[in-house]
Amino acid sequence: LELYGDLVRVEDVEVLLMAPLFHKIQALRIGHLLDGKGEASGNLVRKLLGWGEGRIAGGAPLIRLGLPGLLHDLETIEELAASSVSADLHHLDLRDNILDASSIEALFLDTSSWPSLTHLRLGGAPFDYGLDDLLLDRLLAAPCAKQLRFLDVSKCHLNPLSHVRLLSRRELPMLEHLAVADVRLTPELFRRVQVEVDRAAEQRGEE
């Protein structure tokens, strides 16, 4: 189910959470709500996590969750990472959120978080926020990075060398699909990627 756009209100989502049909859903994306800012968005995310934890008890956990534009404070981000909902998620969509170093660390550096995660979207953060070159270091140090098959960093604030790093997959051994945007694809970029790929192959041979 997707509830996305500025014609949907927080209270609309809260009403749907009580509907019997809602409890059969295993994939949910909610974001960019008409009034989904500040405290209202934090309270909604907490209610969603509580609802998701109830789903686990009922034997039908969420496997896909999207919260684009709904994470506005570190406390809510910490609660998301610590929730039992995170254990079953395969797909996590956090596009268009304000993420900084504390947020990335809270989300991903706990070794017990996201054991099933294979698809991650982090692109589209507001200007001066979101994934940049320093935050990429923190993300790639996360235990769950090694199991990612899909990573979306479209419209993130990454320099060409960071794109080389991602495209070479040296630190993302399971990656099958990398989504990027606003990247200038040049022969030099691909040459550097090939150098990194060859270097990774040599290291594996030595091991």
PDB file of N, CA and C in Angstrom, residues 80-156:
ATOM      1  N   LEU A  80      13.187   3.782  15.281  1.00  0.00           N
ATOM      2  CA  LEU A  80      13.040   2.951  14.094  1.00  0.00           C
ATOM      3  C   LEU A  80      14.093   1.856  14.072  1.00  0.00           C
ATOM      4  N   ALA A  81      15.353   2.216  14.312  1.00  0.00           N
ATOM      5  CA  ALA A  81      16.437   1.239  14.268  1.00  0.00           C
ATOM      6  C   ALA A  81      16.305   0.183  15.364  1.00  0.00           C
ATOM      7  N   ALA A  82      15.807   0.591  16.529  1.00  0.00           N
ATOM      8  CA  ALA A  82      15.712  -0.321  17.674  1.00  0.00           C
ATOM      9  C   ALA A  82      14.444  -1.170  17.641  1.00  0.00           C
ATOM     10  N   SER A  83      13.485  -0.814  16.815  1.00  0.00           N
ATOM     11  CA  SER A  83      12.210  -1.529  16.769  1.00  0.00           C
ATOM     12  C   SER A  83      12.402  -2.954  16.266  1.00  0.00           C
ATOM     13  N   SER A  84      11.586  -3.862  16.782  1.00  0.00           N
ATOM     14  CA  SER A  84      11.627  -5.245  16.297  1.00  0.00           C
ATOM     15  C   SER A  84      11.174  -5.342  14.850  1.00  0.00           C
ATOM     16  N   VAL A  85      10.509  -4.294  14.350  1.00  0.00           N
ATOM     17  CA  VAL A  85      10.098  -4.271  12.943  1.00  0.00           C
ATOM     18  C   VAL A  85      11.312  -4.373  12.022  1.00  0.00           C
ATOM     19  N   SER A  86      12.433  -3.787  12.426  1.00  0.00           N
ATOM     20  CA  SER A  86      13.625  -3.748  11.564  1.00  0.00           C
ATOM     21  C   SER A  86      14.190  -5.135  11.284  1.00  0.00           C
ATOM     22  N   ALA A  87      13.895  -6.094  12.146  1.00  0.00           N
ATOM     23  CA  ALA A  87      14.481  -7.425  11.988  1.00  0.00           C
ATOM     24  C   ALA A  87      13.957  -8.158  10.759  1.00  0.00           C
ATOM     25  N   ASP A  88      12.731  -7.853  10.325  1.00  0.00           N
ATOM     26  CA  ASP A  88      12.118  -8.589   9.222  1.00  0.00           C
ATOM     27  C   ASP A  88      12.139  -7.833   7.899  1.00  0.00           C
ATOM     28  N   LEU A  89      12.539  -6.570   7.912  1.00  0.00           N
ATOM     29  CA  LEU A  89      12.466  -5.761   6.702  1.00  0.00           C
ATOM     30  C   LEU A  89      13.514  -6.174   5.680  1.00  0.00           C
ATOM     31  N   HIS A  90      13.060  -6.381   4.445  1.00  0.00           N
ATOM     32  CA  HIS A  90      13.960  -6.625   3.335  1.00  0.00           C
ATOM     33  C   HIS A  90      14.211  -5.342   2.539  1.00  0.00           C
ATOM     34  N   HIS A  91      13.192  -4.475   2.482  1.00  0.00           N
ATOM     35  CA  HIS A  91      13.261  -3.230   1.718  1.00  0.00           C
ATOM     36  C   HIS A  91      13.016  -2.061   2.667  1.00  0.00           C
ATOM     37  N   LEU A  92      13.887  -1.056   2.624  1.00  0.00           N
ATOM     38  CA  LEU A  92      13.735   0.141   3.450  1.00  0.00           C
ATOM     39  C   LEU A  92      13.946   1.371   2.574  1.00  0.00           C
ATOM     40  N   ASP A  93      12.940   2.234   2.537  1.00  0.00           N
ATOM     41  CA  ASP A  93      12.976   3.440   1.711  1.00  0.00           C
ATOM     42  C   ASP A  93      12.974   4.666   2.624  1.00  0.00           C
ATOM     43  N   LEU A  94      14.121   5.350   2.710  1.00  0.00           N
ATOM     44  CA  LEU A  94      14.253   6.549   3.552  1.00  0.00           C
ATOM     45  C   LEU A  94      14.620   7.764   2.722  1.00  0.00           C
ATOM     46  N   ARG A  95      14.157   7.803   1.482  1.00  0.00           N
ATOM     47  CA  ARG A  95      14.443   8.945   0.618  1.00  0.00           C
ATOM     48  C   ARG A  95      13.832  10.225   1.187  1.00  0.00           C
ATOM     49  N   ASP A  96      14.459  11.355   0.803  1.00  0.00           N
ATOM     50  CA  ASP A  96      13.929  12.690   1.111  1.00  0.00           C
ATOM     51  C   ASP A  96      13.872  12.992   2.595  1.00  0.00           C
ATOM     52  N   ASN A  97      14.715  12.339   3.379  1.00  0.00           N
ATOM     53  CA  ASN A  97      14.798  12.632   4.809  1.00  0.00           C
ATOM     54  C   ASN A  97      16.087  13.385   5.120  1.00  0.00           C
ATOM     55  N   ILE A  98      16.055  14.138   6.206  1.00  0.00           N
ATOM     56  CA  ILE A  98      17.235  14.864   6.673  1.00  0.00           C
ATOM     57  C   ILE A  98      18.088  13.907   7.494  1.00  0.00           C
ATOM     58  N   LEU A  99      19.195  13.466   6.909  1.00  0.00           N
ATOM     59  CA  LEU A  99      20.074  12.512   7.570  1.00  0.00           C
ATOM     60  C   LEU A  99      21.447  13.142   7.770  1.00  0.00           C
ATOM     61  N   ASP A 100      21.978  12.999   8.973  1.00  0.00           N
ATOM     62  CA  ASP A 100      23.325  13.493   9.263  1.00  0.00           C
ATOM     63  C   ASP A 100      24.125  12.339   9.865  1.00  0.00           C
ATOM     64  N   ALA A 101      25.313  12.644  10.375  1.00  0.00           N
ATOM     65  CA  ALA A 101      26.180  11.587  10.892  1.00  0.00           C
ATOM     66  C   ALA A 101      25.518  10.823  12.039  1.00  0.00           C
ATOM     67  N   SER A 102      24.868  11.548  12.946  1.00  0.00           N
ATOM     68  CA  SER A 102      24.205  10.886  14.071  1.00  0.00           C
ATOM     69  C   SER A 102      23.082   9.981  13.587  1.00  0.00           C
ATOM     70  N   SER A 103      22.358  10.432  12.568  1.00  0.00           N
ATOM     71  CA  SER A 103      21.256   9.636  12.033  1.00  0.00           C
ATOM     72  C   SER A 103      21.764   8.345  11.403  1.00  0.00           C
ATOM     73  N   ILE A 104      22.804   8.461  10.575  1.00  0.00           N
ATOM     74  CA  ILE A 104      23.358   7.277   9.904  1.00  0.00           C
ATOM     75  C   ILE A 104      23.888   6.282  10.931  1.00  0.00           C
ATOM     76  N   GLU A 105      24.572   6.776  11.948  1.00  0.00           N
ATOM     77  CA  GLU A 105      25.102   5.888  12.978  1.00  0.00           C
ATOM     78  C   GLU A 105      23.973   5.220  13.752  1.00  0.00           C
ATOM     79  N   ALA A 106      22.935   5.995  14.097  1.00  0.00           N
ATOM     80  CA  ALA A 106      21.807   5.425  14.831  1.00  0.00           C
ATOM     81  C   ALA A 106      21.094   4.358  14.017  1.00  0.00           C
ATOM     82  N   LEU A 107      21.017   4.584  12.717  1.00  0.00           N
ATOM     83  CA  LEU A 107      20.303   3.647  11.850  1.00  0.00           C
ATOM     84  C   LEU A 107      21.072   2.355  11.610  1.00  0.00           C
ATOM     85  N   PHE A 108      22.387   2.462  11.373  1.00  0.00           N
ATOM     86  CA  PHE A 108      23.074   1.332  10.753  1.00  0.00           C
ATOM     87  C   PHE A 108      24.262   0.744  11.510  1.00  0.00           C
ATOM     88  N   LEU A 109      24.775   1.391  12.532  1.00  0.00           N
ATOM     89  CA  LEU A 109      26.020   0.879  13.117  1.00  0.00           C
ATOM     90  C   LEU A 109      25.829  -0.163  14.213  1.00  0.00           C
ATOM     91  N   ASP A 110      24.597  -0.381  14.636  1.00  0.00           N
ATOM     92  CA  ASP A 110      24.325  -1.463  15.588  1.00  0.00           C
ATOM     93  C   ASP A 110      24.410  -2.793  14.833  1.00  0.00           C
ATOM     94  N   THR A 111      25.244  -3.689  15.292  1.00  0.00           N
ATOM     95  CA  THR A 111      25.458  -4.944  14.566  1.00  0.00           C
ATOM     96  C   THR A 111      24.218  -5.824  14.525  1.00  0.00           C
ATOM     97  N   SER A 112      23.249  -5.573  15.402  1.00  0.00           N
ATOM     98  CA  SER A 112      22.047  -6.414  15.423  1.00  0.00           C
ATOM     99  C   SER A 112      20.916  -5.856  14.570  1.00  0.00           C
ATOM    100  N   SER A 113      21.098  -4.669  13.992  1.00  0.00           N
ATOM    101  CA  SER A 113      20.027  -4.022  13.231  1.00  0.00           C
ATOM    102  C   SER A 113      19.982  -4.529  11.790  1.00  0.00           C
ATOM    103  N   TRP A 114      18.772  -4.620  11.247  1.00  0.00           N
ATOM    104  CA  TRP A 114      18.532  -4.908   9.834  1.00  0.00           C
ATOM    105  C   TRP A 114      19.152  -6.231   9.367  1.00  0.00           C
ATOM    106  N   PRO A 115      18.949  -7.324  10.055  1.00  0.00           N
ATOM    107  CA  PRO A 115      19.580  -8.585   9.640  1.00  0.00           C
ATOM    108  C   PRO A 115      19.058  -9.128   8.314  1.00  0.00           C
ATOM    109  N   SER A 116      17.866  -8.685   7.883  1.00  0.00           N
ATOM    110  CA  SER A 116      17.279  -9.195   6.642  1.00  0.00           C
ATOM    111  C   SER A 116      17.331  -8.188   5.498  1.00  0.00           C
ATOM    112  N   LEU A 117      17.878  -7.011   5.743  1.00  0.00           N
ATOM    113  CA  LEU A 117      17.810  -5.920   4.772  1.00  0.00           C
ATOM    114  C   LEU A 117      18.645  -6.219   3.526  1.00  0.00           C
ATOM    115  N   THR A 118      18.008  -6.084   2.342  1.00  0.00           N
ATOM    116  CA  THR A 118      18.721  -6.273   1.076  1.00  0.00           C
ATOM    117  C   THR A 118      18.554  -5.085   0.129  1.00  0.00           C
ATOM    118  N   HIS A 119      17.538  -4.244   0.342  1.00  0.00           N
ATOM    119  CA  HIS A 119      17.255  -3.111  -0.536  1.00  0.00           C
ATOM    120  C   HIS A 119      17.149  -1.843   0.298  1.00  0.00           C
ATOM    121  N   LEU A 120      17.949  -0.834  -0.055  1.00  0.00           N
ATOM    122  CA  LEU A 120      17.990   0.409   0.721  1.00  0.00           C
ATOM    123  C   LEU A 120      17.980   1.611  -0.207  1.00  0.00           C
ATOM    124  N   ARG A 121      17.064   2.547   0.074  1.00  0.00           N
ATOM    125  CA  ARG A 121      16.986   3.800  -0.669  1.00  0.00           C
ATOM    126  C   ARG A 121      17.266   4.963   0.279  1.00  0.00           C
ATOM    127  N   LEU A 122      18.250   5.808  -0.092  1.00  0.00           N
ATOM    128  CA  LEU A 122      18.650   6.929   0.753  1.00  0.00           C
ATOM    129  C   LEU A 122      18.724   8.252  -0.008  1.00  0.00           C
ATOM    130  N   GLY A 123      18.305   8.287  -1.248  1.00  0.00           N
ATOM    131  CA  GLY A 123      18.511   9.474  -2.070  1.00  0.00           C
ATOM    132  C   GLY A 123      17.562  10.616  -1.789  1.00  0.00           C
ATOM    133  N   GLY A 124      17.849  11.745  -2.442  1.00  0.00           N
ATOM    134  CA  GLY A 124      16.912  12.856  -2.469  1.00  0.00           C
ATOM    135  C   GLY A 124      16.788  13.693  -1.225  1.00  0.00           C
ATOM    136  N   ALA A 125      17.802  13.721  -0.368  1.00  0.00           N
ATOM    137  CA  ALA A 125      17.716  14.534   0.840  1.00  0.00           C
ATOM    138  C   ALA A 125      17.778  16.018   0.501  1.00  0.00           C
ATOM    139  N   PRO A 126      17.225  16.881   1.386  1.00  0.00           N
ATOM    140  CA  PRO A 126      17.321  18.325   1.145  1.00  0.00           C
ATOM    141  C   PRO A 126      18.766  18.788   1.044  1.00  0.00           C
ATOM    142  N   PHE A 127      18.972  19.920   0.420  1.00  0.00           N
ATOM    143  CA  PHE A 127      20.316  20.467   0.238  1.00  0.00           C
ATOM    144  C   PHE A 127      21.031  20.609   1.577  1.00  0.00           C
ATOM    145  N   ASP A 128      22.302  20.249   1.597  1.00  0.00           N
ATOM    146  CA  ASP A 128      23.167  20.282   2.781  1.00  0.00           C
ATOM    147  C   ASP A 128      22.851  19.181   3.786  1.00  0.00           C
ATOM    148  N   TYR A 129      21.944  18.277   3.435  1.00  0.00           N
ATOM    149  CA  TYR A 129      21.680  17.126   4.292  1.00  0.00           C
ATOM    150  C   TYR A 129      21.751  15.871   3.433  1.00  0.00           C
ATOM    151  N   GLY A 130      21.644  14.729   4.077  1.00  0.00           N
ATOM    152  CA  GLY A 130      21.639  13.482   3.341  1.00  0.00           C
ATOM    153  C   GLY A 130      23.028  12.899   3.189  1.00  0.00           C
ATOM    154  N   LEU A 131      23.090  11.814   2.455  1.00  0.00           N
ATOM    155  CA  LEU A 131      24.323  11.059   2.333  1.00  0.00           C
ATOM    156  C   LEU A 131      25.371  11.839   1.554  1.00  0.00           C
ATOM    157  N   ASP A 132      26.524  12.090   2.175  1.00  0.00           N
ATOM    158  CA  ASP A 132      27.651  12.698   1.487  1.00  0.00           C
ATOM    159  C   ASP A 132      28.846  11.763   1.623  1.00  0.00           C
ATOM    160  N   ASP A 133      30.017  12.235   1.244  1.00  0.00           N
ATOM    161  CA  ASP A 133      31.183  11.352   1.218  1.00  0.00           C
ATOM    162  C   ASP A 133      31.568  10.846   2.609  1.00  0.00           C
ATOM    163  N   LEU A 134      31.459  11.700   3.622  1.00  0.00           N
ATOM    164  CA  LEU A 134      31.801  11.279   4.982  1.00  0.00           C
ATOM    165  C   LEU A 134      30.770  10.303   5.524  1.00  0.00           C
ATOM    166  N   LEU A 135      29.486  10.559   5.241  1.00  0.00           N
ATOM    167  CA  LEU A 135      28.445   9.660   5.723  1.00  0.00           C
ATOM    168  C   LEU A 135      28.493   8.316   4.996  1.00  0.00           C
ATOM    169  N   LEU A 136      28.993   8.335   3.758  1.00  0.00           N
ATOM    170  CA  LEU A 136      29.141   7.074   3.039  1.00  0.00           C
ATOM    171  C   LEU A 136      30.104   6.146   3.769  1.00  0.00           C
ATOM    172  N   ASP A 137      31.171   6.704   4.350  1.00  0.00           N
ATOM    173  CA  ASP A 137      32.096   5.893   5.137  1.00  0.00           C
ATOM    174  C   ASP A 137      31.357   5.171   6.258  1.00  0.00           C
ATOM    175  N   ARG A 138      30.483   5.899   6.943  1.00  0.00           N
ATOM    176  CA  ARG A 138      29.740   5.304   8.053  1.00  0.00           C
ATOM    177  C   ARG A 138      28.779   4.221   7.561  1.00  0.00           C
ATOM    178  N   LEU A 139      28.128   4.493   6.449  1.00  0.00           N
ATOM    179  CA  LEU A 139      27.193   3.501   5.912  1.00  0.00           C
ATOM    180  C   LEU A 139      27.913   2.227   5.504  1.00  0.00           C
ATOM    181  N   LEU A 140      29.033   2.363   4.803  1.00  0.00           N
ATOM    182  CA  LEU A 140      29.747   1.180   4.330  1.00  0.00           C
ATOM    183  C   LEU A 140      30.402   0.406   5.470  1.00  0.00           C
ATOM    184  N   ALA A 141      30.559   1.043   6.627  1.00  0.00           N
ATOM    185  CA  ALA A 141      31.087   0.346   7.804  1.00  0.00           C
ATOM    186  C   ALA A 141      30.007  -0.451   8.529  1.00  0.00           C
ATOM    187  N   ALA A 142      28.751  -0.226   8.161  1.00  0.00           N
ATOM    188  CA  ALA A 142      27.644  -0.909   8.826  1.00  0.00           C
ATOM    189  C   ALA A 142      27.613  -2.383   8.448  1.00  0.00           C
ATOM    190  N   PRO A 143      27.308  -3.252   9.401  1.00  0.00           N
ATOM    191  CA  PRO A 143      27.234  -4.685   9.090  1.00  0.00           C
ATOM    192  C   PRO A 143      26.261  -5.012   7.962  1.00  0.00           C
ATOM    193  N   CYS A 144      25.141  -4.312   7.904  1.00  0.00           N
ATOM    194  CA  CYS A 144      24.123  -4.635   6.894  1.00  0.00           C
ATOM    195  C   CYS A 144      24.570  -4.261   5.484  1.00  0.00           C
ATOM    196  N   ALA A 145      25.592  -3.417   5.331  1.00  0.00           N
ATOM    197  CA  ALA A 145      26.041  -3.027   3.992  1.00  0.00           C
ATOM    198  C   ALA A 145      26.519  -4.229   3.195  1.00  0.00           C
ATOM    199  N   LYS A 146      27.091  -5.209   3.880  1.00  0.00           N
ATOM    200  CA  LYS A 146      27.653  -6.382   3.191  1.00  0.00           C
ATOM    201  C   LYS A 146      26.584  -7.271   2.578  1.00  0.00           C
ATOM    202  N   GLN A 147      25.322  -7.084   2.981  1.00  0.00           N
ATOM    203  CA  GLN A 147      24.253  -7.950   2.468  1.00  0.00           C
ATOM    204  C   GLN A 147      23.347  -7.227   1.479  1.00  0.00           C
ATOM    205  N   LEU A 148      23.616  -5.950   1.204  1.00  0.00           N
ATOM    206  CA  LEU A 148      22.753  -5.182   0.310  1.00  0.00           C
ATOM    207  C   LEU A 148      22.875  -5.675  -1.134  1.00  0.00           C
ATOM    208  N   ARG A 149      21.718  -5.867  -1.765  1.00  0.00           N
ATOM    209  CA  ARG A 149      21.654  -6.209  -3.183  1.00  0.00           C
ATOM    210  C   ARG A 149      21.226  -5.017  -4.034  1.00  0.00           C
ATOM    211  N   PHE A 150      20.587  -4.050  -3.410  1.00  0.00           N
ATOM    212  CA  PHE A 150      20.110  -2.852  -4.111  1.00  0.00           C
ATOM    213  C   PHE A 150      20.395  -1.642  -3.237  1.00  0.00           C
ATOM    214  N   LEU A 151      20.990  -0.594  -3.826  1.00  0.00           N
ATOM    215  CA  LEU A 151      21.265   0.644  -3.096  1.00  0.00           C
ATOM    216  C   LEU A 151      20.942   1.825  -3.990  1.00  0.00           C
ATOM    217  N   ASP A 152      20.096   2.716  -3.482  1.00  0.00           N
ATOM    218  CA  ASP A 152      19.719   3.924  -4.214  1.00  0.00           C
ATOM    219  C   ASP A 152      20.343   5.127  -3.515  1.00  0.00           C
ATOM    220  N   VAL A 153      21.279   5.773  -4.194  1.00  0.00           N
ATOM    221  CA  VAL A 153      21.887   7.000  -3.673  1.00  0.00           C
ATOM    222  C   VAL A 153      21.669   8.137  -4.669  1.00  0.00           C
ATOM    223  N   SER A 154      20.559   8.101  -5.370  1.00  0.00           N
ATOM    224  CA  SER A 154      20.245   9.139  -6.353  1.00  0.00           C
ATOM    225  C   SER A 154      20.149  10.501  -5.679  1.00  0.00           C
ATOM    226  N   LYS A 155      20.741  11.491  -6.320  1.00  0.00           N
ATOM    227  CA  LYS A 155      20.695  12.870  -5.847  1.00  0.00           C
ATOM    228  C   LYS A 155      21.299  13.039  -4.459  1.00  0.00           C
ATOM    229  N   CYS A 156      22.252  12.171  -4.124  1.00  0.00           N
ATOM    230  CA  CYS A 156      23.030  12.379  -2.899  1.00  0.00           C
ATOM    231  C   CYS A 156      24.235  13.259  -3.222  1.00  0.00           C
TER     232      CYS A 156
END
